[in-house]
mmCIF file of C-alpha atoms and ligand atoms in Angstrom:
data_model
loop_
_atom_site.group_PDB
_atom_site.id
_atom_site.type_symbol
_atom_site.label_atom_id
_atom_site.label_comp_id
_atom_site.label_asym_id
_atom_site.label_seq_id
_atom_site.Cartn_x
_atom_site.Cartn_y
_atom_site.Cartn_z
ATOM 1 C CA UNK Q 277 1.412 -63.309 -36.086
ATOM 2 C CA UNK Q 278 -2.389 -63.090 -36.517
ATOM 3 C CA UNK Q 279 -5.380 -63.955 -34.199
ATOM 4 C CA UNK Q 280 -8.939 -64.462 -35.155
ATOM 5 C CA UNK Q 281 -9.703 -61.355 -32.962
ATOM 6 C CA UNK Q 282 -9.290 -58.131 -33.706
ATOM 7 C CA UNK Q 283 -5.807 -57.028 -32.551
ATOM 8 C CA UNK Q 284 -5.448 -53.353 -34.085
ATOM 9 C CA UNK Q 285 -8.466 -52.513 -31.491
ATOM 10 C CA UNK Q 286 -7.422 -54.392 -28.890
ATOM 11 C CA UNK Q 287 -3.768 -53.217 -28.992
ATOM 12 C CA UNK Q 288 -4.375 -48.966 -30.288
ATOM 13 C CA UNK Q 289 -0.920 -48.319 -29.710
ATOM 14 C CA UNK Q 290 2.073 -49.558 -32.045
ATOM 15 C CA UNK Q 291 3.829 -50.748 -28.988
ATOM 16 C CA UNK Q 292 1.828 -52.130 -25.767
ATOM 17 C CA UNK Q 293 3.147 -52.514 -22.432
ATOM 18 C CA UNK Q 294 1.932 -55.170 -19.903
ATOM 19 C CA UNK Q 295 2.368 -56.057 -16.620
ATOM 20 C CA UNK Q 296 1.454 -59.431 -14.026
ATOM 21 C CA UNK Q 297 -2.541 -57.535 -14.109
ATOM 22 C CA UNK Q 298 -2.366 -58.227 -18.509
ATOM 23 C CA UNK Q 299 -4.670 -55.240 -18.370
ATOM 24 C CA UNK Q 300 -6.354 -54.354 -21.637
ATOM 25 C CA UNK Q 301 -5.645 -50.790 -22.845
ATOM 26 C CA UNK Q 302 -8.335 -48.008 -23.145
ATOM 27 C CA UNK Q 303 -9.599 -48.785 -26.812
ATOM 28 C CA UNK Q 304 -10.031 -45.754 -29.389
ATOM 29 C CA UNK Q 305 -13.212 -43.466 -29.171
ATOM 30 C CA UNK Q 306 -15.700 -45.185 -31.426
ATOM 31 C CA UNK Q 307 -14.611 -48.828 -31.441
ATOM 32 C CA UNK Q 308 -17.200 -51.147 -29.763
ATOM 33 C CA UNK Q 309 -16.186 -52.657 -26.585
ATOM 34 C CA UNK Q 310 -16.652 -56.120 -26.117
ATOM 35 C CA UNK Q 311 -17.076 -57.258 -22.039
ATOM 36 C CA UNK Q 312 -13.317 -56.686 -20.413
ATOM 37 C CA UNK Q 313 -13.409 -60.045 -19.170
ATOM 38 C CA UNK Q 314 -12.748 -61.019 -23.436
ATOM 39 C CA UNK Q 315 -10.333 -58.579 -23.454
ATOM 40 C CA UNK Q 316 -8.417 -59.862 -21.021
ATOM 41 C CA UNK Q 317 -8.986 -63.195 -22.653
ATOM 42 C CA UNK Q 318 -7.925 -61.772 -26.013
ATOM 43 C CA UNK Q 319 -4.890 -60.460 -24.683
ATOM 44 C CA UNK Q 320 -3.548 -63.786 -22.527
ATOM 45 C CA UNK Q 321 -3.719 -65.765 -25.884
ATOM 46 C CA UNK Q 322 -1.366 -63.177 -27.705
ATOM 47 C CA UNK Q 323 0.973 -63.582 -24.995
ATOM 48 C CA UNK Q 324 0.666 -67.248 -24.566
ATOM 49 C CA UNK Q 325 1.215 -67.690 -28.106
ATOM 50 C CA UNK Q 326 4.173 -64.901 -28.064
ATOM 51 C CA UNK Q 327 5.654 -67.053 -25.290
ATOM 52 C CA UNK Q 328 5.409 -70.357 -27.290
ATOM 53 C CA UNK Q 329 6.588 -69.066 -30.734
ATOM 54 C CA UNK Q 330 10.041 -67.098 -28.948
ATOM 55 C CA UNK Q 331 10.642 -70.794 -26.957
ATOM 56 C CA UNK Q 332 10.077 -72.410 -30.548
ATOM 57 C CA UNK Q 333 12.622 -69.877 -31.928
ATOM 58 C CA UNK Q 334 15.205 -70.720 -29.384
ATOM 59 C CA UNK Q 335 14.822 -74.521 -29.205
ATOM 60 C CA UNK Q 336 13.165 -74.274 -25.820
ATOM 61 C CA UNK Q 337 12.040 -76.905 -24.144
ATOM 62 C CA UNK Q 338 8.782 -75.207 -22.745
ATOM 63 C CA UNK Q 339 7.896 -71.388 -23.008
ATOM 64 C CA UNK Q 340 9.121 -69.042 -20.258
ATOM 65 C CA UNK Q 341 6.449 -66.574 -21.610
ATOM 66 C CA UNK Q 342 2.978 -67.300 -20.692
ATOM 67 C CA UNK Q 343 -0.006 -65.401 -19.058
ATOM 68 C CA UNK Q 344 0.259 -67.256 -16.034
ATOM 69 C CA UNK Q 345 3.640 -66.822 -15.452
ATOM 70 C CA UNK Q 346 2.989 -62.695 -16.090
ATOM 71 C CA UNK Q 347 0.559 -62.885 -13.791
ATOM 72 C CA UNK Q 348 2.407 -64.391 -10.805
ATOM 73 C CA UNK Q 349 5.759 -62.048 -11.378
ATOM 74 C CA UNK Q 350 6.637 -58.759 -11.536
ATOM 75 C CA UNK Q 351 7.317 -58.851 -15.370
ATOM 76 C CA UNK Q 352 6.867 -56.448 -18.023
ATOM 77 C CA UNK Q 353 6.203 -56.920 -21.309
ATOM 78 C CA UNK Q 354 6.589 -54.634 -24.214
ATOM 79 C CA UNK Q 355 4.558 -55.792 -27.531
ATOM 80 C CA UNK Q 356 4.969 -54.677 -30.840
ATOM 81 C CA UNK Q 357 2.151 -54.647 -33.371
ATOM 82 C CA UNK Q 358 2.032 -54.336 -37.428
ATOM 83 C CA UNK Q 359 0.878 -50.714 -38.304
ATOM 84 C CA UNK Q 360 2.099 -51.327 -41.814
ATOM 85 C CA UNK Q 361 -0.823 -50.422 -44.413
ATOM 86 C CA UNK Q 362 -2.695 -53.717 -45.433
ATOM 87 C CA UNK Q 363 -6.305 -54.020 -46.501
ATOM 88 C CA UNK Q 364 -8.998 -54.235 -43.719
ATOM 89 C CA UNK Q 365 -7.588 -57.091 -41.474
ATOM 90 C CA UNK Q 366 -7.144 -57.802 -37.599
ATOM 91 C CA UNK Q 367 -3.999 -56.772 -37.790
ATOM 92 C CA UNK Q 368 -0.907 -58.439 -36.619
ATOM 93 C CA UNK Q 369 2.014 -59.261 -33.788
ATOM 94 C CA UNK Q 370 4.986 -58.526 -34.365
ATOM 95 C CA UNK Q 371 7.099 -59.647 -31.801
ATOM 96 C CA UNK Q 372 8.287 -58.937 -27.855
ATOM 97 C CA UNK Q 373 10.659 -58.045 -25.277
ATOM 98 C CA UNK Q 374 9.978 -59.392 -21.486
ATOM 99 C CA UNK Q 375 12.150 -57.540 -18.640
ATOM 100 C CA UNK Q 376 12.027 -57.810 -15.248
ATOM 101 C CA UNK Q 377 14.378 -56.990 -12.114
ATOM 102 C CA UNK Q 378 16.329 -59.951 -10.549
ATOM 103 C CA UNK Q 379 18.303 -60.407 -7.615
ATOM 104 C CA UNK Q 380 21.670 -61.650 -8.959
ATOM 105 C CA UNK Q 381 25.072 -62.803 -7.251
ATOM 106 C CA UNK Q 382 27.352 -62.349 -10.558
ATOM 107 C CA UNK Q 383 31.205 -63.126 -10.478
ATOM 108 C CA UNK Q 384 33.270 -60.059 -11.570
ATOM 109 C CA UNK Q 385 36.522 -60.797 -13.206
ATOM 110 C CA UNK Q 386 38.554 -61.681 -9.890
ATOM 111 C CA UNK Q 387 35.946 -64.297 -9.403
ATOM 112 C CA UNK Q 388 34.009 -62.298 -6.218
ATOM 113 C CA UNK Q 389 30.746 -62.702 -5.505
ATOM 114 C CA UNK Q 390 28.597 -59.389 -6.017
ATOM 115 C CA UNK Q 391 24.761 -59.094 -5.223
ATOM 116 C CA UNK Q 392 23.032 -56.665 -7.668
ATOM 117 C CA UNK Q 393 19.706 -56.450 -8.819
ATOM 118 C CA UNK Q 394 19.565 -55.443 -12.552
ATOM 119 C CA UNK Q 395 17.472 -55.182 -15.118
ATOM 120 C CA UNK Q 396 17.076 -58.513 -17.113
ATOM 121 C CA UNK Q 397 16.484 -59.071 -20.439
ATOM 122 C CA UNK Q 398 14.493 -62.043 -20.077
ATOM 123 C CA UNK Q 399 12.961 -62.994 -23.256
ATOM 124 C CA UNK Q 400 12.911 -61.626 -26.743
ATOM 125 C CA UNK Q 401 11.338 -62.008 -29.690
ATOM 126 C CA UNK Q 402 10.710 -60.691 -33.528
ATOM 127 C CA UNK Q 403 8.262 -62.721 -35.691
ATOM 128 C CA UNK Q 404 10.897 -64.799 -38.558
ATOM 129 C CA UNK Q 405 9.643 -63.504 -41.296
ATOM 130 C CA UNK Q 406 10.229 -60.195 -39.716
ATOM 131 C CA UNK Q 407 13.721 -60.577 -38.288
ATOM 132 C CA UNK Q 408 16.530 -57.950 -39.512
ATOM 133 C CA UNK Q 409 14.137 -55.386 -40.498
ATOM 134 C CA UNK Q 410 14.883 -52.954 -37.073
ATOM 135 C CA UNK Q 411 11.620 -54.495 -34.884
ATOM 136 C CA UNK Q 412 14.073 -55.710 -32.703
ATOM 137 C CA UNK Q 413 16.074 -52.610 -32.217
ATOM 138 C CA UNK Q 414 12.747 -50.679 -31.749
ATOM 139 C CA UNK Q 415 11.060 -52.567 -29.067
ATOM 140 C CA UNK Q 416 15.024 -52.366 -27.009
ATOM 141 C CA UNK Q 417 14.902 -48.885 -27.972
ATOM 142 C CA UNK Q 418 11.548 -47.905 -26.092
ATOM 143 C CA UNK Q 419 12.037 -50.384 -23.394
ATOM 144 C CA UNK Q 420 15.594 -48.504 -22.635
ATOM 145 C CA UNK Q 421 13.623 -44.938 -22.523
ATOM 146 C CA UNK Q 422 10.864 -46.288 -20.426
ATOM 147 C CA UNK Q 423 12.640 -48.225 -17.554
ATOM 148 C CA UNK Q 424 15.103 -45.716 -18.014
ATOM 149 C CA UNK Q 425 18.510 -47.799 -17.858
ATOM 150 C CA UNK Q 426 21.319 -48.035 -20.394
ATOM 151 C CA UNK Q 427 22.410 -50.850 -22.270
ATOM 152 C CA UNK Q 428 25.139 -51.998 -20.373
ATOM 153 C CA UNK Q 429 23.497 -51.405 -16.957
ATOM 154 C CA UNK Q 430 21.321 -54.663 -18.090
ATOM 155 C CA UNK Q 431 21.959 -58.128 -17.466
ATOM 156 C CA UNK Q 432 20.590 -60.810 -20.091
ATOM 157 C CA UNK Q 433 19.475 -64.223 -19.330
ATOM 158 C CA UNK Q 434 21.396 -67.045 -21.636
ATOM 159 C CA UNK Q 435 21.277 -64.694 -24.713
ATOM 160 C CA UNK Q 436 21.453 -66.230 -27.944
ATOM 161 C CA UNK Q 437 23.851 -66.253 -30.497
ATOM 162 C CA UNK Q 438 20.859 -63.673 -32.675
ATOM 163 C CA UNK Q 439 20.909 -61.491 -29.498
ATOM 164 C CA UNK Q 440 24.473 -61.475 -28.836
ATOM 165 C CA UNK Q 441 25.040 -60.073 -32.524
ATOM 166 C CA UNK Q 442 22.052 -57.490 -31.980
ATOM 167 C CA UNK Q 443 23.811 -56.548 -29.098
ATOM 168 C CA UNK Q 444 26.894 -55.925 -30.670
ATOM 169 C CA UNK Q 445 25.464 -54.191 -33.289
ATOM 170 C CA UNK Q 446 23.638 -51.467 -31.831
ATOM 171 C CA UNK Q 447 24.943 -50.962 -28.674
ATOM 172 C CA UNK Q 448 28.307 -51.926 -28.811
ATOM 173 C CA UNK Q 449 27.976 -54.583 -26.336
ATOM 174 C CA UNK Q 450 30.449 -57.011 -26.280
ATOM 175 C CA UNK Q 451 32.955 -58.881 -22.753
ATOM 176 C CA UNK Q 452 30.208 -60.686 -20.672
ATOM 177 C CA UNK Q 453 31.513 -62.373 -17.872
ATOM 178 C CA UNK Q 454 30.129 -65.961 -18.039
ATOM 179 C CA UNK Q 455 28.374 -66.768 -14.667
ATOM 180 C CA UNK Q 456 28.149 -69.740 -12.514
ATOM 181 C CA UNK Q 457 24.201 -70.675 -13.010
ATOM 182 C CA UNK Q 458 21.497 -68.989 -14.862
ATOM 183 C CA UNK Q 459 18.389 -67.976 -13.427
ATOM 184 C CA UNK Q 460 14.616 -68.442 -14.449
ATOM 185 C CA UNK Q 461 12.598 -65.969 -16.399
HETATM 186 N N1 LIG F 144 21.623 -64.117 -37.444
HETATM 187 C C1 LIG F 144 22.573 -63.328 -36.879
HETATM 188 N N2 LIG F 144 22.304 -62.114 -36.309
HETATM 189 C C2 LIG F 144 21.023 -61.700 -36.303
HETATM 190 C C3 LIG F 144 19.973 -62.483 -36.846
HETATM 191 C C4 LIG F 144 20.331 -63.729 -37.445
HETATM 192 N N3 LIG F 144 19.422 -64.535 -38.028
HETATM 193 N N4 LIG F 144 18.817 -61.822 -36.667
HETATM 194 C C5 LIG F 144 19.122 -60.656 -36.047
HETATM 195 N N5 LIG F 144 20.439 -60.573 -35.831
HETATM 196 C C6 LIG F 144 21.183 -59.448 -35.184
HETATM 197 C C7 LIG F 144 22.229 -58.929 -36.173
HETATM 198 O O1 LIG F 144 23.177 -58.177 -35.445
HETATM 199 C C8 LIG F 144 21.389 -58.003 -37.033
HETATM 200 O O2 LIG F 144 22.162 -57.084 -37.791
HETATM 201 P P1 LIG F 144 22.594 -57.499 -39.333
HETATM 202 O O3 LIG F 144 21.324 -57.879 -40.042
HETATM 203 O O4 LIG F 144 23.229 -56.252 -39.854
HETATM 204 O O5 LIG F 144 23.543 -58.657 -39.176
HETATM 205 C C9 LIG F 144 20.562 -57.319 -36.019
HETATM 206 O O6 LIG F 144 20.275 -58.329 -35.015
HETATM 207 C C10 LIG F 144 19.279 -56.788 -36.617
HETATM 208 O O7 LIG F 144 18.660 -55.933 -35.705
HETATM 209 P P2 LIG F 144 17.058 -55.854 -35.689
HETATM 210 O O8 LIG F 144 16.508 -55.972 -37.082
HETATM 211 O O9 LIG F 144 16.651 -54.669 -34.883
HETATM 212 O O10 LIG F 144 16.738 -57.196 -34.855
HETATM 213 P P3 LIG F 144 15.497 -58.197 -34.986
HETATM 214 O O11 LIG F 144 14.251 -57.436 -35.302
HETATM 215 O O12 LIG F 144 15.854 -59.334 -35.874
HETATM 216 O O13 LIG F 144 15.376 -58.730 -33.468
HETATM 217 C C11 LIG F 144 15.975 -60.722 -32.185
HETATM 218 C C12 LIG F 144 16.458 -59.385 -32.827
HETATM 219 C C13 LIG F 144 14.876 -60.414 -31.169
HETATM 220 C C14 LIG F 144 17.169 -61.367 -31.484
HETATM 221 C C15 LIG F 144 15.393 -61.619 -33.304
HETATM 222 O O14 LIG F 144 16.400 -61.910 -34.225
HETATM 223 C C16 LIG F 144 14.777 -62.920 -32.812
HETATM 224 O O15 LIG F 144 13.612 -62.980 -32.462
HETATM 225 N N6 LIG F 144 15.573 -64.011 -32.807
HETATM 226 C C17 LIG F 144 15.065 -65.337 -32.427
HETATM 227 C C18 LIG F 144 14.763 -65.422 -30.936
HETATM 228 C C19 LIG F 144 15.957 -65.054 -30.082
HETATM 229 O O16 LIG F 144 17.078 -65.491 -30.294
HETATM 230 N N7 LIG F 144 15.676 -64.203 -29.068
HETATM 231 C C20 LIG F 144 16.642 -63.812 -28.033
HETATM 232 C C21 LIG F 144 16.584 -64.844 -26.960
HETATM 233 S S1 LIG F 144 17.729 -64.634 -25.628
HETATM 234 C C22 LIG F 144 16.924 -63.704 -24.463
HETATM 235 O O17 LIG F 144 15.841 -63.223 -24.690
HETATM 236 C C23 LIG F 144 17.555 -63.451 -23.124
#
């Protein structure tokens, strides 16, 4: 996914993480900075248009990605950008994984109500021409280390049939225990 700004300077890192203040990160020694307040600009639109491409991916009806909804929750967002060699460009997106910690009552298989307040996977996304090429599995991979939680400590929010079988695949994840409602991202 490309912008017409320059995302390898505004993203140094291969993988960015953002929270509800969709700070910019420090930009490498000797790049020009443009006035933070672009920045910040530069960065909303990636995840605006992060938001809108995962909804399109997953027949959405509306994006449950968007700056304004990182802004007003206690989200995180982990972004993945293209460090693959390619001739002076902007560089690229990749993709994204959105967590965040909910307050849940989940049924447990004797039907009882339990309150919990997990982890949630809460929106995920790899670029389509990009998709089965390990992105995914990268981004889960570094989110895991950082929020430091396991794979089946999680909870995930109406996965899809894609994430299910990712699931599966590298982590072995398999009985989910349908619930009663679903919650918002
Ligand atoms: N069909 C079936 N399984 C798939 C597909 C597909 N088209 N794409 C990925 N997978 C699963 C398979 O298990 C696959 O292994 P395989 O190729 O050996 O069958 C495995 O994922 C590949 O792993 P990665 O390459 O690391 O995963 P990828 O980079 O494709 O990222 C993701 C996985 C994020 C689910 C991606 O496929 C995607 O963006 N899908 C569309 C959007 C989506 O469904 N997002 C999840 C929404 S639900 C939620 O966020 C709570």
């Amino acid at each position: 996914m490309e912008f017409s700004f320059d995302v390898d300077a505004l993203l140094p890192e291969r993988i960015t993480v953002l929270d509800q203040h969709l700070r910019p990160p420090a930009r490498r020694p000797g790049t020009t900075t443009p006035a933070r307040v672009d920045l910040q600009q530069q960065i909303m639109t990636i995840v605006d248009e992060l938001g809108k491409a995962s909804a399109k991916a997953q027949h959405l009806p509306a994006p449950i990605t968007s700056a304004s909804r990182m802004q007003s929750n206690r989200h995180v967002m982990y972004v993945l950008k293209d460090t693959s060699a390619r001739p002076a460009g902007k560089g690229a997106v990749i993709g994204f994984l959105k967590v965040g910690y909910k307050k849940l009552f989940v049924l447990d298989d004797r039907e009882a109500h339990n309150e919990v307040e997990p982890l949630c996977i809460l929106d995920f996304y790899i670029h389509e021409s990009l998709q089965r090429h390990g992105h995914g599995r990268e981004l889960f991979h570094y989110m895991l280390q950082k929020e430091r939680v396991e794979p089946h400590q999680l909870a995930i929010d109406r996965p899809s049939q894609k994430l299910l079988k990712f699931l599966n695949k590298h982590y072995n994840l398999e009985t989910t225990v349908p619930q009663v409602r679903g919650f918002k991202g």
